[in-house]
Amino acid sequence: MSIYFDYQSSKPVDPRVIEAMIPYYRKEFGNPSSLHMEGDEASRIVEECRENIASFIKAEPDEIVFTSGATESNNLALIGFALRNRAKGNHIIISEIEHISIHNIAKYLTKNGFEVSKVPVDQYGRVDIRKLLGRITERTILVSVGYANNEIGTIQPVLQIGELCRKKKIAFHSDAVAAQGLLPLDVGRDRIDLLTLSSNDIYGPKGLGVLYVRKGIRLNPLIIGGGQERGLRSGSENIPGIVGMKRAVEIMEKEMEKEVERLGKYRDRLIGTIPKIILRCHLNGHPKQRLANNAHFRFEGIEGESLLLSLKDKGISVSTGSACSSMTLEPSHTLISLGLLHEEAHGSLEFTLGRFNKEEDVDRLLEVLPGVVERLRELSPLY
Ligand code: PMP
């Protein structure tokens, strides 16, 4: 096993979650739509899980829609809302540093008669409220800004965005995938109307997501069928997945405070030490308003990809950015939006910490990294 610092791309499922899921593969196989005993049990457990997951974000159970993951939740939030509310307006605002799924949904909407504006961020990745206000028009129906950024870990001024949207009678969607389990979420406090969650990002199984839909917000379903999830998302429920996410939420509720404190210490060690022991290395993202698990650096004169591969040789797994867009050779759109040049963005590396990291992992990284950077710089024509 390598030393893993890429928790943002994928997380191991907590063994306690797997334990909780097993009976729902082995014995409890009913379908909630069936009227027999097996169906009753399936229906009972889904509703119990819905309650637990709702309380995790301070919502009501009937505001929770189970989906296949964050990508689907984002699709349902943006496309479902846009199609249903077209009569009120056709303008949507997203931030420049949204996850690739939001950018591509925005592209799709643009091809289908909607207008999308992208609000820029400052050098640390924070949305400027005045610039957001400046982009709102009479036709604006929806604003979508991620709770915290999945690459650089910058936390957005969510409450301010929520209050502005509420005042302007515009719906507010937030993709909270990067923030969940690291920040306490409260849809009431933050004036959020639509919120995306993913099970794997809190150490639950993959293939299960949630869209929170505030009461009174109307959406068109994108998946039509038997009418499950109050008609918003048809298809037989993924019960083992739902049970797994519920267990992941329970564990998170108990352990989040301690976990965040521990990861925050590791992060602060990385942020405090790396730029000191490696010359010409700079922190990307906000120095304070950042997720407890995120350290992201730019190393002058080398390619992030070469650094990633050299660390891989040493048994350390890191990332150059969002795994979802690693197939392209383009630099990260998030880093470019911060104002970084292409070569600066290409020279960046992301470390994301998680539940199973130990202090020794951080020791090992700090021991190995300077030598690796030095060797690559010796070989680099850029340096
Ligand atoms: N939003 C964010 C912020 C993400 O980081 C990801 C990827 N983990 C997604 C959406 C998409 O999630 P999935 O691939 O599980 O649908």
PDB file of N, CA and C and ligand atoms in Angstrom, residues 8 69-71 74 99 101 150 175 177-178 201 324, ligand 1:
ATOM      1  N   GLN A   8      -9.255  13.516  -2.027  1.00  0.00           N
ATOM      2  CA  GLN A   8     -10.282  14.248  -2.759  1.00  0.00           C
ATOM      3  C   GLN A   8     -10.770  13.457  -3.970  1.00  0.00           C
ATOM      4  N   GLY A  69     -25.037   9.601  -7.443  1.00  0.00           N
ATOM      5  CA  GLY A  69     -23.763  10.245  -7.118  1.00  0.00           C
ATOM      6  C   GLY A  69     -23.851  11.751  -7.322  1.00  0.00           C
ATOM      7  N   ALA A  70     -22.737  12.397  -7.067  1.00  0.00           N
ATOM      8  CA  ALA A  70     -22.726  13.865  -7.122  1.00  0.00           C
ATOM      9  C   ALA A  70     -22.977  14.391  -8.533  1.00  0.00           C
ATOM     10  N   THR A  71     -22.462  13.691  -9.531  1.00  0.00           N
ATOM     11  CA  THR A  71     -22.674  14.163 -10.906  1.00  0.00           C
ATOM     12  C   THR A  71     -24.165  14.189 -11.220  1.00  0.00           C
ATOM     13  N   ASN A  74     -25.880  17.020  -9.359  1.00  0.00           N
ATOM     14  CA  ASN A  74     -25.638  18.314 -10.009  1.00  0.00           C
ATOM     15  C   ASN A  74     -26.496  18.466 -11.268  1.00  0.00           C
ATOM     16  N   HIS A  99     -16.708  22.545 -10.220  1.00  0.00           N
ATOM     17  CA  HIS A  99     -16.295  21.210 -10.661  1.00  0.00           C
ATOM     18  C   HIS A  99     -16.660  21.034 -12.141  1.00  0.00           C
ATOM     19  N   SER A 101     -18.159  18.862 -13.692  1.00  0.00           N
ATOM     20  CA  SER A 101     -19.538  18.438 -13.982  1.00  0.00           C
ATOM     21  C   SER A 101     -20.444  19.659 -14.116  1.00  0.00           C
ATOM     22  N   ASN A 150     -12.848  21.688  -4.691  1.00  0.00           N
ATOM     23  CA  ASN A 150     -12.297  20.336  -4.574  1.00  0.00           C
ATOM     24  C   ASN A 150     -10.810  20.268  -4.898  1.00  0.00           C
ATOM     25  N   ASP A 175     -22.689  22.724  -4.520  1.00  0.00           N
ATOM     26  CA  ASP A 175     -22.095  21.380  -4.537  1.00  0.00           C
ATOM     27  C   ASP A 175     -21.198  21.302  -3.303  1.00  0.00           C
ATOM     28  N   VAL A 177     -19.705  18.588  -2.061  1.00  0.00           N
ATOM     29  CA  VAL A 177     -18.945  17.334  -2.027  1.00  0.00           C
ATOM     30  C   VAL A 177     -17.585  17.491  -1.337  1.00  0.00           C
ATOM     31  N   ALA A 178     -16.871  18.564  -1.666  1.00  0.00           N
ATOM     32  CA  ALA A 178     -15.538  18.735  -1.071  1.00  0.00           C
ATOM     33  C   ALA A 178     -15.621  19.124   0.409  1.00  0.00           C
ATOM     34  N   ASP A 201     -17.551  10.546  -0.439  1.00  0.00           N
ATOM     35  CA  ASP A 201     -16.735  11.617   0.138  1.00  0.00           C
ATOM     36  C   ASP A 201     -16.818  11.697   1.655  1.00  0.00           C
ATOM     37  N   CYS A 324     -11.321  13.914 -12.204  1.00  0.00           N
ATOM     38  CA  CYS A 324     -12.374  13.879 -13.222  1.00  0.00           C
ATOM     39  C   CYS A 324     -11.900  14.486 -14.536  1.00  0.00           C
TER      40      CYS A 324
HETATM   41  N1  PMP B   1     -18.470  17.581  -7.388  1.00  0.00           N
HETATM   42  C1  PMP B   1     -17.267  17.634  -6.806  1.00  0.00           C
HETATM   43  C2  PMP B   1     -16.878  18.868  -6.038  1.00  0.00           C
HETATM   44  C3  PMP B   1     -16.382  16.551  -6.909  1.00  0.00           C
HETATM   45  O1  PMP B   1     -15.169  16.615  -6.342  1.00  0.00           O
HETATM   46  C4  PMP B   1     -16.788  15.411  -7.640  1.00  0.00           C
HETATM   47  C5  PMP B   1     -15.849  14.236  -7.782  1.00  0.00           C
HETATM   48  N2  PMP B   1     -15.538  13.623  -6.551  1.00  0.00           N
HETATM   49  C6  PMP B   1     -18.058  15.406  -8.221  1.00  0.00           C
HETATM   50  C7  PMP B   1     -18.867  16.514  -8.079  1.00  0.00           C
HETATM   51  C8  PMP B   1     -18.544  14.227  -9.016  1.00  0.00           C
HETATM   52  O2  PMP B   1     -18.720  13.127  -8.214  1.00  0.00           O
HETATM   53  P1  PMP B   1     -19.073  11.680  -8.832  1.00  0.00           P
HETATM   54  O3  PMP B   1     -17.978  11.390  -9.825  1.00  0.00           O
HETATM   55  O4  PMP B   1     -19.046  10.793  -7.642  1.00  0.00           O
HETATM   56  O5  PMP B   1     -20.402  11.761  -9.465  1.00  0.00           O
END
